[in-house]
Steps between C-alpha positions, in 0.01 A plus 500: 500500500630843405429797724483875466560690821443853623699582811442797728186628325374800700125536534313783669197371685246584767523202731454427866253443780568817698324826418828685451607237243175543309571873469845465340674333211770248583776361282503123468784309334419197285710227347307316230591183308293382203521169317539539126661343197764735365595281201267658241587855606870417497476338158303785344652785704150649513321653800167371365624148577617587851337550836498880524645561844457877466127446454495271804678764711264778391191287561614395848589858595171630365294236679676566830455876466133485394380269778512507880531198727537436869720192461808435290372145467197628311703722271751229411223250419325755278827583322566132431150461357544806276833376368374147434187620323649783293846377398640199318614307806360210695717544812596799711701548818467833679692628800344811654703702749316755714819620665520576868136439587591353839733670746830316532457312172696605191241380246155342502334335203334208329616260231254301289512272197190451288424318178206480266 
């Protein structure tokens, strides 16, 4: 299985359970891996035959910005569903980092793998 990956994708999002969180935008960091077959794109050297990772990045950032959630678990599940339904992949792994959401912890996040 070939994979395309996006590492350190910054997404602005309204997310959290506390009222102060719901009133601000927070920056989340995502690492995304997508299963794909790069052979045809490599052979033809044509973006039309490739998984357009720029389109994936823009879609993920737009979805995160345009929606509000209390839980990062909800957001990451929704992002996986969007990717699987809108792009030419049948497997995705997403790591979502909310940063220092808990005092004394460097980073907090969720990692999921989903397939269609």
